[in-house]
mmCIF file of C-alpha atoms in Angstrom:
data_model
loop_
_atom_site.group_PDB
_atom_site.id
_atom_site.type_symbol
_atom_site.label_atom_id
_atom_site.label_comp_id
_atom_site.label_asym_id
_atom_site.label_seq_id
_atom_site.Cartn_x
_atom_site.Cartn_y
_atom_site.Cartn_z
ATOM 1 C CA MET A 1 -55.969 2.502 -139.693
ATOM 2 C CA ARG A 2 -53.037 4.910 -139.857
ATOM 3 C CA ARG A 3 -52.364 6.911 -136.725
ATOM 4 C CA LEU A 4 -50.598 10.185 -136.199
ATOM 5 C CA SER A 5 -47.554 10.234 -133.982
ATOM 6 C CA ARG A 6 -49.760 11.145 -130.969
ATOM 7 C CA GLY A 7 -52.057 8.209 -131.622
ATOM 8 C CA ILE A 8 -55.145 10.196 -132.715
ATOM 9 C CA PRO A 9 -57.118 8.634 -135.588
ATOM 10 C CA ILE A 10 -57.290 10.850 -138.662
ATOM 11 C CA LEU A 11 -60.997 10.181 -139.144
ATOM 12 C CA VAL A 12 -61.763 11.274 -135.601
ATOM 13 C CA LEU A 13 -59.928 14.548 -136.196
ATOM 14 C CA LEU A 14 -61.807 15.184 -139.417
ATOM 15 C CA ALA A 15 -65.156 14.527 -137.788
ATOM 16 C CA ALA A 16 -64.383 16.826 -134.895
ATOM 17 C CA ALA A 17 -63.314 19.574 -137.261
ATOM 18 C CA ALA A 18 -66.515 19.266 -139.236
ATOM 19 C CA CYS A 19 -68.607 19.831 -136.089
ATOM 20 C CA GLU A 20 -66.615 22.818 -134.798
ATOM 21 C CA THR A 21 -67.617 26.454 -135.522
ATOM 22 C CA PRO A 22 -64.899 28.959 -134.810
ATOM 23 C CA ALA A 23 -65.983 31.203 -131.912
ATOM 24 C CA THR A 24 -64.688 34.267 -133.662
ATOM 25 C CA ALA A 25 -66.102 33.708 -137.147
ATOM 26 C CA PRO A 26 -68.078 36.772 -138.273
ATOM 27 C CA ILE A 27 -71.669 36.381 -139.404
ATOM 28 C CA ARG A 28 -73.378 38.691 -141.907
ATOM 29 C CA ASP A 29 -77.000 38.741 -142.960
ATOM 30 C CA THR A 30 -78.320 39.720 -146.347
ATOM 31 C CA SER A 31 -79.925 42.989 -145.198
ATOM 32 C CA GLY A 32 -76.567 44.756 -144.899
ATOM 33 C CA LEU A 33 -76.435 44.764 -141.090
ATOM 34 C CA ALA A 34 -73.076 43.736 -139.662
ATOM 35 C CA VAL A 35 -73.596 41.351 -136.762
ATOM 36 C CA GLN A 36 -71.174 40.923 -133.880
ATOM 37 C CA ALA A 37 -69.193 37.709 -134.051
ATOM 38 C CA ALA A 38 -70.768 34.503 -132.747
ATOM 39 C CA LYS A 39 -71.596 35.824 -129.279
ATOM 40 C CA GLY A 40 -75.153 36.912 -129.848
ATOM 41 C CA GLY A 41 -74.394 40.696 -129.923
ATOM 42 C CA ALA A 42 -76.976 43.138 -131.275
ATOM 43 C CA PRO A 43 -76.510 44.282 -134.868
ATOM 44 C CA SER A 44 -74.995 47.732 -135.504
ATOM 45 C CA PRO A 45 -77.019 49.776 -138.027
ATOM 46 C CA LYS A 46 -75.251 50.633 -141.248
ATOM 47 C CA ILE A 47 -74.135 54.279 -141.366
ATOM 48 C CA ARG A 48 -75.978 56.068 -144.149
ATOM 49 C CA SER A 49 -74.412 59.516 -143.859
ATOM 50 C CA VAL A 50 -72.132 61.747 -141.781
ATOM 51 C CA SER A 51 -72.337 65.533 -141.367
ATOM 52 C CA VAL A 52 -70.153 68.103 -139.577
ATOM 53 C CA THR A 53 -70.849 71.506 -137.991
ATOM 54 C CA PRO A 54 -69.622 74.039 -138.911
ATOM 55 C CA THR A 55 -68.673 73.160 -142.487
ATOM 56 C CA SER A 56 -66.117 75.979 -142.602
ATOM 57 C CA ALA A 57 -64.279 78.132 -140.076
ATOM 58 C CA GLY A 58 -61.523 80.710 -139.945
ATOM 59 C CA LEU A 59 -58.726 80.591 -137.358
ATOM 60 C CA ILE A 60 -55.637 82.545 -136.547
ATOM 61 C CA VAL A 61 -52.373 80.730 -135.905
ATOM 62 C CA GLY A 62 -52.719 79.151 -132.479
ATOM 63 C CA GLY A 63 -56.489 79.608 -132.542
ATOM 64 C CA THR A 64 -58.853 76.765 -131.795
ATOM 65 C CA THR A 65 -62.356 75.689 -132.674
ATOM 66 C CA GLN A 66 -64.607 72.694 -132.046
ATOM 67 C CA ILE A 67 -66.031 70.720 -134.972
ATOM 68 C CA THR A 68 -68.911 68.392 -134.148
ATOM 69 C CA ALA A 69 -70.049 65.388 -136.169
ATOM 70 C CA GLN A 70 -73.334 63.510 -136.481
ATOM 71 C CA SER A 71 -74.188 60.226 -138.117
ATOM 72 C CA ASN A 72 -77.403 58.871 -139.583
ATOM 73 C CA PRO A 73 -78.428 56.799 -137.715
ATOM 74 C CA THR A 74 -76.896 58.411 -134.631
ATOM 75 C CA GLY A 75 -74.416 56.866 -132.225
ATOM 76 C CA ALA A 76 -71.369 56.324 -134.428
ATOM 77 C CA SER A 77 -67.799 56.639 -133.198
ATOM 78 C CA PHE A 78 -65.808 58.946 -135.451
ATOM 79 C CA THR A 79 -62.228 58.942 -136.659
ATOM 80 C CA TRP A 80 -60.917 62.460 -137.173
ATOM 81 C CA SER A 81 -58.136 63.526 -139.542
ATOM 82 C CA SER A 82 -56.597 66.623 -141.098
ATOM 83 C CA SER A 83 -55.614 66.877 -144.740
ATOM 84 C CA ASN A 84 -52.574 68.901 -143.693
ATOM 85 C CA ASN A 85 -51.307 68.744 -140.123
ATOM 86 C CA SER A 86 -48.828 71.526 -140.844
ATOM 87 C CA ILE A 87 -51.820 73.869 -141.349
ATOM 88 C CA ALA A 88 -54.329 72.567 -138.782
ATOM 89 C CA THR A 89 -54.425 69.635 -136.392
ATOM 90 C CA VAL A 90 -57.440 67.858 -134.958
ATOM 91 C CA THR A 91 -57.916 65.648 -131.905
ATOM 92 C CA GLN A 92 -60.097 62.552 -131.852
ATOM 93 C CA THR A 93 -62.847 64.673 -130.293
ATOM 94 C CA GLY A 94 -62.892 67.160 -133.212
ATOM 95 C CA PHE A 95 -60.944 69.973 -131.466
ATOM 96 C CA VAL A 96 -59.021 71.884 -134.145
ATOM 97 C CA THR A 97 -55.910 74.051 -133.685
ATOM 98 C CA GLY A 98 -54.486 76.396 -136.320
ATOM 99 C CA VAL A 99 -50.769 75.771 -136.900
ATOM 100 C CA ALA A 100 -49.767 77.900 -139.903
ATOM 101 C CA ALA A 101 -51.402 80.082 -142.544
ATOM 102 C CA GLY A 102 -53.219 78.068 -145.207
ATOM 103 C CA THR A 103 -56.255 75.850 -145.764
ATOM 104 C CA ALA A 104 -56.899 72.313 -144.541
ATOM 105 C CA SER A 105 -59.847 69.919 -144.539
ATOM 106 C CA ILE A 106 -60.886 68.358 -141.243
ATOM 107 C CA THR A 107 -62.693 65.059 -141.794
ATOM 108 C CA ALA A 108 -64.879 62.931 -139.566
ATOM 109 C CA ALA A 109 -65.358 59.332 -140.741
ATOM 110 C CA ALA A 110 -67.493 56.447 -139.534
ATOM 111 C CA GLY A 111 -68.778 53.276 -141.144
ATOM 112 C CA GLY A 112 -67.314 54.079 -144.534
ATOM 113 C CA LYS A 113 -68.977 57.513 -144.674
ATOM 114 C CA SER A 114 -67.352 60.890 -144.035
ATOM 115 C CA ALA A 115 -67.822 64.645 -144.055
ATOM 116 C CA SER A 116 -65.330 67.503 -143.982
ATOM 117 C CA ALA A 117 -65.010 71.068 -142.752
ATOM 118 C CA SER A 118 -62.805 73.589 -144.535
ATOM 119 C CA ILE A 119 -60.472 75.405 -142.125
ATOM 120 C CA THR A 120 -58.711 78.590 -143.229
ATOM 121 C CA VAL A 121 -55.846 79.640 -140.970
ATOM 122 C CA SER A 122 -54.539 83.189 -141.134
ATOM 123 C CA GLY A 123 -51.263 84.565 -139.802
ATOM 124 C CA PRO A 124 -50.495 85.137 -136.137
ATOM 125 C CA PRO A 125 -52.695 87.570 -134.192
ATOM 126 C CA VAL A 126 -51.794 91.207 -134.616
ATOM 127 C CA ALA A 127 -50.848 93.225 -131.563
ATOM 128 C CA GLY A 128 -53.847 94.298 -129.512
ATOM 129 C CA VAL A 129 -54.807 95.856 -126.211
ATOM 130 C CA VAL A 130 -54.394 93.870 -122.994
ATOM 131 C CA LEU A 131 -57.021 93.151 -120.344
ATOM 132 C CA LEU A 132 -55.885 91.538 -117.052
ATOM 133 C CA ALA A 133 -58.684 89.894 -115.075
ATOM 134 C CA ALA A 134 -59.358 88.153 -111.759
ATOM 135 C CA GLY A 135 -61.807 88.214 -108.895
ATOM 136 C CA ASP A 136 -62.022 86.982 -105.281
ATOM 137 C CA ILE A 137 -58.848 88.794 -104.375
ATOM 138 C CA SER A 138 -57.812 90.331 -101.053
ATOM 139 C CA ASP A 139 -58.123 88.753 -97.625
ATOM 140 C CA CYS A 140 -56.681 90.529 -94.608
ATOM 141 C CA ASN A 141 -55.631 87.147 -93.184
ATOM 142 C CA ASN A 142 -53.258 86.076 -95.993
ATOM 143 C CA ASN A 143 -50.796 87.518 -98.508
ATOM 144 C CA ASN A 144 -51.958 85.694 -101.628
ATOM 145 C CA ASP A 145 -53.149 88.966 -103.148
ATOM 146 C CA GLU A 146 -49.600 90.310 -102.911
ATOM 147 C CA ALA A 147 -48.455 87.359 -105.035
ATOM 148 C CA THR A 148 -51.081 88.042 -107.712
ATOM 149 C CA ALA A 149 -50.451 91.804 -107.558
ATOM 150 C CA LYS A 150 -46.845 91.113 -108.526
ATOM 151 C CA ILE A 151 -48.182 89.732 -111.817
ATOM 152 C CA LEU A 152 -49.816 93.114 -112.440
ATOM 153 C CA ASP A 153 -46.540 94.858 -111.615
ATOM 154 C CA VAL A 154 -44.869 93.372 -114.694
ATOM 155 C CA ASN A 155 -47.813 93.350 -117.123
ATOM 156 C CA ALA A 156 -49.222 96.465 -118.754
ATOM 157 C CA GLY A 157 -52.918 96.692 -119.560
ATOM 158 C CA THR A 158 -56.347 97.519 -118.195
ATOM 159 C CA ILE A 159 -57.359 95.584 -115.068
ATOM 160 C CA ALA A 160 -60.855 94.029 -114.875
ATOM 161 C CA LEU A 161 -62.023 93.179 -111.347
ATOM 162 C CA LEU A 162 -64.542 90.330 -111.234
ATOM 163 C CA GLY A 163 -66.022 91.018 -107.800
ATOM 164 C CA ASP A 164 -65.415 90.024 -104.174
ATOM 165 C CA ASN A 165 -62.378 92.220 -104.446
ATOM 166 C CA VAL A 166 -61.794 92.427 -100.675
ATOM 167 C CA TYR A 167 -63.016 90.268 -97.814
ATOM 168 C CA GLU A 168 -64.898 89.839 -95.627
ATOM 169 C CA THR A 169 -67.548 92.500 -96.182
ATOM 170 C CA GLY A 170 -66.018 95.173 -98.396
ATOM 171 C CA THR A 171 -65.832 97.852 -95.726
ATOM 172 C CA PRO A 172 -63.867 101.081 -96.255
ATOM 173 C CA THR A 173 -61.330 99.828 -93.697
ATOM 174 C CA GLU A 174 -60.813 96.547 -95.581
ATOM 175 C CA PHE A 175 -60.309 98.382 -98.867
ATOM 176 C CA ALA A 176 -57.818 100.763 -97.245
ATOM 177 C CA ASN A 177 -55.854 98.207 -95.236
ATOM 178 C CA CYS A 178 -56.092 95.000 -97.273
ATOM 179 C CA TYR A 179 -56.830 95.764 -100.940
ATOM 180 C CA HIS A 180 -55.066 99.093 -101.358
ATOM 181 C CA PRO A 181 -51.503 97.976 -100.458
ATOM 182 C CA THR A 182 -51.562 95.242 -103.134
ATOM 183 C CA TRP A 183 -53.943 95.499 -106.088
ATOM 184 C CA GLY A 184 -54.696 99.066 -105.069
ATOM 185 C CA ARG A 185 -51.326 100.214 -106.366
ATOM 186 C CA HIS A 186 -52.824 99.692 -109.851
ATOM 187 C CA LYS A 187 -56.063 101.528 -109.075
ATOM 188 C CA ALA A 188 -55.572 104.097 -111.831
ATOM 189 C CA ARG A 189 -55.913 101.444 -114.560
ATOM 190 C CA THR A 190 -58.640 99.370 -112.879
ATOM 191 C CA MET A 191 -62.213 98.949 -114.142
ATOM 192 C CA PRO A 192 -64.094 97.167 -111.316
ATOM 193 C CA SER A 193 -67.241 95.124 -110.876
ATOM 194 C CA ALA A 194 -68.818 94.317 -107.520
ATOM 195 C CA GLY A 195 -69.358 90.947 -105.850
ATOM 196 C CA ASN A 196 -71.729 89.767 -103.173
ATOM 197 C CA HIS A 197 -69.150 90.403 -100.441
ATOM 198 C CA GLU A 198 -69.031 94.091 -101.373
ATOM 199 C CA TYR A 199 -72.789 94.186 -100.852
ATOM 200 C CA SER A 200 -72.391 92.783 -97.341
ATOM 201 C CA THR A 201 -71.795 96.442 -96.543
ATOM 202 C CA PRO A 202 -75.171 98.148 -97.160
ATOM 203 C CA ASN A 203 -75.360 99.480 -100.716
ATOM 204 C CA ALA A 204 -71.709 98.493 -101.189
ATOM 205 C CA THR A 205 -70.668 101.923 -99.929
ATOM 206 C CA GLY A 206 -67.110 100.749 -99.188
ATOM 207 C CA TYR A 207 -66.683 99.626 -102.803
ATOM 208 C CA TYR A 208 -68.209 102.715 -104.429
ATOM 209 C CA GLY A 209 -66.386 105.005 -102.022
ATOM 210 C CA TYR A 210 -63.025 103.433 -102.831
ATOM 211 C CA PHE A 211 -63.301 103.266 -106.634
ATOM 212 C CA GLY A 212 -65.363 106.406 -107.129
ATOM 213 C CA ALA A 213 -66.421 107.247 -110.686
ATOM 214 C CA ALA A 214 -64.611 104.190 -112.087
ATOM 215 C CA ALA A 215 -67.309 101.959 -110.537
ATOM 216 C CA GLY A 216 -70.171 103.754 -112.262
ATOM 217 C CA ASP A 217 -73.334 105.118 -110.703
ATOM 218 C CA PRO A 218 -73.560 103.708 -107.112
ATOM 219 C CA ALA A 219 -77.280 103.117 -107.659
ATOM 220 C CA LYS A 220 -76.488 100.895 -110.634
ATOM 221 C CA GLY A 221 -72.913 99.593 -110.698
ATOM 222 C CA TYR A 222 -73.104 98.760 -114.402
ATOM 223 C CA TYR A 223 -71.414 100.680 -117.198
ATOM 224 C CA SER A 224 -69.480 100.151 -120.436
ATOM 225 C CA TYR A 225 -66.308 101.368 -122.097
ATOM 226 C CA ASN A 226 -64.275 100.782 -125.244
ATOM 227 C CA LEU A 227 -60.844 99.185 -125.276
ATOM 228 C CA GLY A 228 -59.093 99.237 -128.636
ATOM 229 C CA ASP A 229 -61.463 97.696 -131.164
ATOM 230 C CA TRP A 230 -63.525 96.020 -128.446
ATOM 231 C CA HIS A 231 -66.647 97.106 -126.587
ATOM 232 C CA ILE A 232 -66.525 96.131 -122.893
ATOM 233 C CA VAL A 233 -69.664 95.825 -120.753
ATOM 234 C CA VAL A 234 -69.510 95.674 -116.938
ATOM 235 C CA LEU A 235 -72.639 94.336 -115.232
ATOM 236 C CA ASN A 236 -73.853 94.050 -111.635
ATOM 237 C CA SER A 237 -75.070 90.587 -110.646
ATOM 238 C CA ASN A 238 -76.059 91.766 -107.150
ATOM 239 C CA ILE A 239 -79.086 93.874 -108.126
ATOM 240 C CA PRO A 240 -82.212 93.087 -110.217
ATOM 241 C CA ARG A 241 -81.136 91.396 -113.425
ATOM 242 C CA ASP A 242 -84.214 89.700 -114.886
ATOM 243 C CA ALA A 243 -85.262 90.368 -118.453
ATOM 244 C CA ALA A 244 -87.579 93.209 -117.416
ATOM 245 C CA SER A 245 -85.055 94.910 -115.123
ATOM 246 C CA ALA A 246 -83.685 98.367 -115.811
ATOM 247 C CA GLN A 247 -80.195 96.843 -116.000
ATOM 248 C CA VAL A 248 -81.030 94.383 -118.776
ATOM 249 C CA GLN A 249 -82.973 97.018 -120.687
ATOM 250 C CA TRP A 250 -79.898 99.252 -120.470
ATOM 251 C CA LEU A 251 -77.699 96.341 -121.581
ATOM 252 C CA ARG A 252 -79.736 95.776 -124.716
ATOM 253 C CA SER A 253 -79.679 99.480 -125.574
ATOM 254 C CA ASP A 254 -75.935 99.676 -124.974
ATOM 255 C CA LEU A 255 -75.222 96.648 -127.167
ATOM 256 C CA ALA A 256 -77.453 97.975 -129.961
ATOM 257 C CA ALA A 257 -75.610 101.303 -129.865
ATOM 258 C CA ASN A 258 -72.201 99.638 -130.187
ATOM 259 C CA THR A 259 -72.653 97.124 -132.990
ATOM 260 C CA GLY A 260 -69.963 98.969 -134.938
ATOM 261 C CA LYS A 261 -67.218 97.685 -132.629
ATOM 262 C CA ALA A 262 -65.350 94.638 -133.883
ATOM 263 C CA CYS A 263 -65.915 92.412 -130.837
ATOM 264 C CA THR A 264 -67.672 92.506 -127.457
ATOM 265 C CA LEU A 265 -66.669 91.285 -123.983
ATOM 266 C CA ALA A 266 -68.667 91.400 -120.733
ATOM 267 C CA TYR A 267 -67.838 90.758 -117.092
ATOM 268 C CA TRP A 268 -69.505 90.570 -113.684
ATOM 269 C CA HIS A 269 -69.284 88.397 -110.574
ATOM 270 C CA HIS A 270 -71.662 85.394 -110.597
ATOM 271 C CA PRO A 271 -71.088 82.729 -113.295
ATOM 272 C CA ARG A 272 -73.867 81.298 -115.406
ATOM 273 C CA PHE A 273 -71.843 78.078 -115.680
ATOM 274 C CA SER A 274 -69.347 76.692 -113.181
ATOM 275 C CA SER A 275 -67.964 73.301 -112.142
ATOM 276 C CA GLY A 276 -66.831 74.719 -108.796
ATOM 277 C CA SER A 277 -68.600 74.820 -105.444
ATOM 278 C CA HIS A 278 -71.271 77.357 -106.429
ATOM 279 C CA GLY A 279 -72.246 75.562 -109.646
ATOM 280 C CA ASN A 280 -74.505 76.944 -112.372
ATOM 281 C CA ASN A 281 -76.541 80.089 -111.753
ATOM 282 C CA THR A 282 -79.677 80.818 -113.773
ATOM 283 C CA THR A 283 -80.225 84.252 -112.177
ATOM 284 C CA VAL A 284 -77.907 85.754 -114.806
ATOM 285 C CA GLN A 285 -79.730 84.085 -117.694
ATOM 286 C CA ALA A 286 -81.065 87.396 -119.013
ATOM 287 C CA PHE A 287 -77.497 88.744 -119.253
ATOM 288 C CA TRP A 288 -76.523 85.761 -121.393
ATOM 289 C CA ASP A 289 -79.647 85.965 -123.562
ATOM 290 C CA ALA A 290 -78.941 89.576 -124.515
ATOM 291 C CA LEU A 291 -75.202 89.109 -124.968
ATOM 292 C CA TYR A 292 -75.693 86.016 -127.140
ATOM 293 C CA GLU A 293 -78.233 87.830 -129.299
ATOM 294 C CA PHE A 294 -75.674 90.576 -129.949
ATOM 295 C CA ASN A 295 -72.814 88.181 -130.813
ATOM 296 C CA THR A 296 -70.659 88.674 -127.711
ATOM 297 C CA GLU A 297 -67.336 86.817 -127.736
ATOM 298 C CA ILE A 298 -66.272 86.513 -124.086
ATOM 299 C CA ILE A 299 -67.766 86.584 -120.594
ATOM 300 C CA LEU A 300 -65.528 86.859 -117.507
ATOM 301 C CA VAL A 301 -66.772 85.985 -114.008
ATOM 302 C CA GLY A 302 -65.496 85.084 -110.548
ATOM 303 C CA HIS A 303 -67.357 83.836 -107.432
ATOM 304 C CA ASP A 304 -65.995 80.275 -107.601
ATOM 305 C CA HIS A 305 -62.401 80.347 -106.385
ATOM 306 C CA ASP A 306 -60.892 78.474 -109.304
ATOM 307 C CA TYR A 307 -60.053 78.838 -112.978
ATOM 308 C CA GLU A 308 -62.289 77.335 -115.644
ATOM 309 C CA ARG A 309 -62.524 77.818 -119.397
ATOM 310 C CA PHE A 310 -65.643 76.834 -121.310
ATOM 311 C CA ALA A 311 -66.017 76.204 -125.028
ATOM 312 C CA PRO A 312 -68.292 78.638 -126.892
ATOM 313 C CA GLN A 313 -71.889 77.808 -126.015
ATOM 314 C CA THR A 314 -75.441 79.134 -125.978
ATOM 315 C CA PRO A 315 -77.179 80.557 -122.880
ATOM 316 C CA THR A 316 -78.628 77.073 -122.291
ATOM 317 C CA ALA A 317 -75.306 75.189 -122.423
ATOM 318 C CA VAL A 318 -75.530 73.903 -125.992
ATOM 319 C CA ALA A 319 -72.124 73.829 -127.681
ATOM 320 C CA ASP A 320 -72.060 76.466 -130.416
ATOM 321 C CA PRO A 321 -68.686 76.886 -132.156
ATOM 322 C CA VAL A 322 -70.134 79.402 -134.611
ATOM 323 C CA LYS A 323 -71.938 81.982 -132.439
ATOM 324 C CA GLY A 324 -71.386 80.754 -128.900
ATOM 325 C CA ILE A 325 -69.909 82.781 -126.031
ATOM 326 C CA ARG A 326 -66.718 81.616 -124.318
ATOM 327 C CA GLN A 327 -66.902 82.022 -120.535
ATOM 328 C CA PHE A 328 -63.896 82.157 -118.221
ATOM 329 C CA VAL A 329 -64.255 81.752 -114.454
ATOM 330 C CA VAL A 330 -61.271 83.542 -112.870
ATOM 331 C CA GLY A 331 -61.809 83.495 -109.107
ATOM 332 C CA THR A 332 -58.068 83.145 -108.596
ATOM 333 C CA GLY A 333 -57.083 86.523 -107.151
ATOM 334 C CA GLY A 334 -55.935 85.158 -103.793
ATOM 335 C CA ARG A 335 -58.775 84.566 -101.333
ATOM 336 C CA SER A 336 -58.832 80.741 -101.305
ATOM 337 C CA HIS A 337 -59.357 77.713 -103.536
ATOM 338 C CA TYR A 338 -62.480 75.732 -104.410
ATOM 339 C CA ALA A 339 -62.356 72.132 -105.616
ATOM 340 C CA LEU A 340 -64.020 70.614 -108.656
ATOM 341 C CA THR A 341 -67.532 69.317 -107.969
ATOM 342 C CA THR A 342 -69.444 68.134 -111.053
ATOM 343 C CA LEU A 343 -67.788 68.937 -114.371
ATOM 344 C CA LYS A 344 -70.306 70.917 -116.399
ATOM 345 C CA ALA A 345 -71.060 70.567 -120.092
ATOM 346 C CA ASN A 346 -68.594 72.272 -122.438
ATOM 347 C CA SER A 347 -65.956 72.786 -119.734
ATOM 348 C CA GLU A 348 -62.542 72.574 -121.407
ATOM 349 C CA VAL A 349 -60.083 73.373 -118.596
ATOM 350 C CA PHE A 350 -60.466 73.440 -114.781
ATOM 351 C CA ASP A 351 -57.918 74.161 -112.076
ATOM 352 C CA GLY A 352 -58.678 74.688 -108.386
ATOM 353 C CA THR A 353 -55.150 74.912 -106.989
ATOM 354 C CA THR A 354 -53.479 77.961 -108.572
ATOM 355 C CA TYR A 355 -53.663 81.687 -107.894
ATOM 356 C CA GLY A 356 -53.133 83.929 -110.882
ATOM 357 C CA VAL A 357 -54.452 86.408 -113.430
ATOM 358 C CA LEU A 358 -55.999 85.898 -116.866
ATOM 359 C CA LYS A 359 -54.297 87.947 -119.578
ATOM 360 C CA LEU A 360 -56.427 88.651 -122.648
ATOM 361 C CA THR A 361 -54.946 90.249 -125.769
ATOM 362 C CA LEU A 362 -57.818 91.832 -127.706
ATOM 363 C CA SER A 363 -57.083 92.463 -131.380
ATOM 364 C CA ALA A 364 -59.205 93.921 -134.168
ATOM 365 C CA ALA A 365 -60.833 90.621 -135.137
ATOM 366 C CA SER A 366 -59.463 88.067 -132.696
ATOM 367 C CA TYR A 367 -58.358 87.436 -129.140
ATOM 368 C CA SER A 368 -55.831 85.321 -127.292
ATOM 369 C CA TRP A 369 -55.703 84.268 -123.663
ATOM 370 C CA GLN A 370 -53.034 83.202 -121.209
ATOM 371 C CA PHE A 371 -53.447 82.324 -117.547
ATOM 372 C CA LEU A 372 -50.502 83.759 -115.613
ATOM 373 C CA PRO A 373 -49.819 81.811 -112.383
ATOM 374 C CA VAL A 374 -48.155 83.303 -109.329
ATOM 375 C CA ALA A 375 -44.440 82.672 -108.812
ATOM 376 C CA GLY A 376 -43.709 79.072 -107.897
ATOM 377 C CA GLN A 377 -46.840 77.606 -109.509
ATOM 378 C CA THR A 378 -46.910 76.005 -112.932
ATOM 379 C CA PHE A 379 -50.524 75.638 -114.116
ATOM 380 C CA THR A 380 -51.292 77.711 -117.171
ATOM 381 C CA ASP A 381 -53.751 77.803 -120.062
ATOM 382 C CA SER A 382 -53.512 79.593 -123.393
ATOM 383 C CA GLY A 383 -55.063 79.813 -126.828
ATOM 384 C CA SER A 384 -56.605 82.185 -129.358
ATOM 385 C CA ARG A 385 -59.649 82.523 -131.552
ATOM 386 C CA SER A 386 -61.120 84.755 -134.233
ATOM 387 C CA CYS A 387 -64.164 86.878 -133.411
ATOM 388 C CA HIS A 388 -67.539 85.831 -134.827
#
């Protein structure tokens, strides 16, 4: 018998080879189910179809939107692509950004099936009015509110206060000695809302006494105004706010009377959704229900001492890139910081370490946002989107 140079009989090698099954050899059955290779894994169902939502969307340059995909059967992992990255880009989670004017197809693919959304990107946002927003601001024991007030010094625009504007209890003395020397130097362009700390003084008399007519009726604390092409609603999350309350009935009437405005924004103190220390709050559900029904674009809140941006969603936290409301938590005025607890659904950006102000540019059919940090800090967040 001939032997190889290592002394192994050729027949023995051939016999061994005939008995060996490669551990990585794929196995397929005749029903069309792909089976994991030789390790006993469960079969993966064949993808029959893929769909995307929405199937079309309009963006401005720099604007963003979320495209979601579903497979039949469910559970597929998708590969995302753009037909023209110079017009619109997409991440591997379906988050689309407009780059330049034009049209591009955004495609989700899985298991040999695919579906596409048509994205039309228009030119850069036209100039609009500016709204500067923050809450949880002045504390007599620190100077952080002076740092954020310096942002206001160099930025024109209307100022939206998101509540808890002075600590600890919103007394007239605290407003005079702590708030007034900093943010108070911009009082003439300020449109306030009240927080729970203001109501630590009975009937929030310190707050209403300081801001006067700008704060609305002291028995209500809710009001609305127009800013450029936008309708702005200011609500009071410290008084009755259930669906049958006088406040929510007023809200619905106010929204119905202002459907002719291009876009709508609302603000108050307590967030419906938050990944900070206070978490989600269902007591403002009726606010969200009415605002969602009337196609509101943006909600601004404070209460949690952090910054958080949510993707457009329904009042029950279902992602809704078509009609959903984008909520910003901006409790960054200077009081203190809160850390991340449990990241909530649809949260896109969270920061609990930076004081600053949110700058919103509100145009006729779109908006853009930019978080402006205090001097010496670097966190920021920006983007833009078309109105519904």
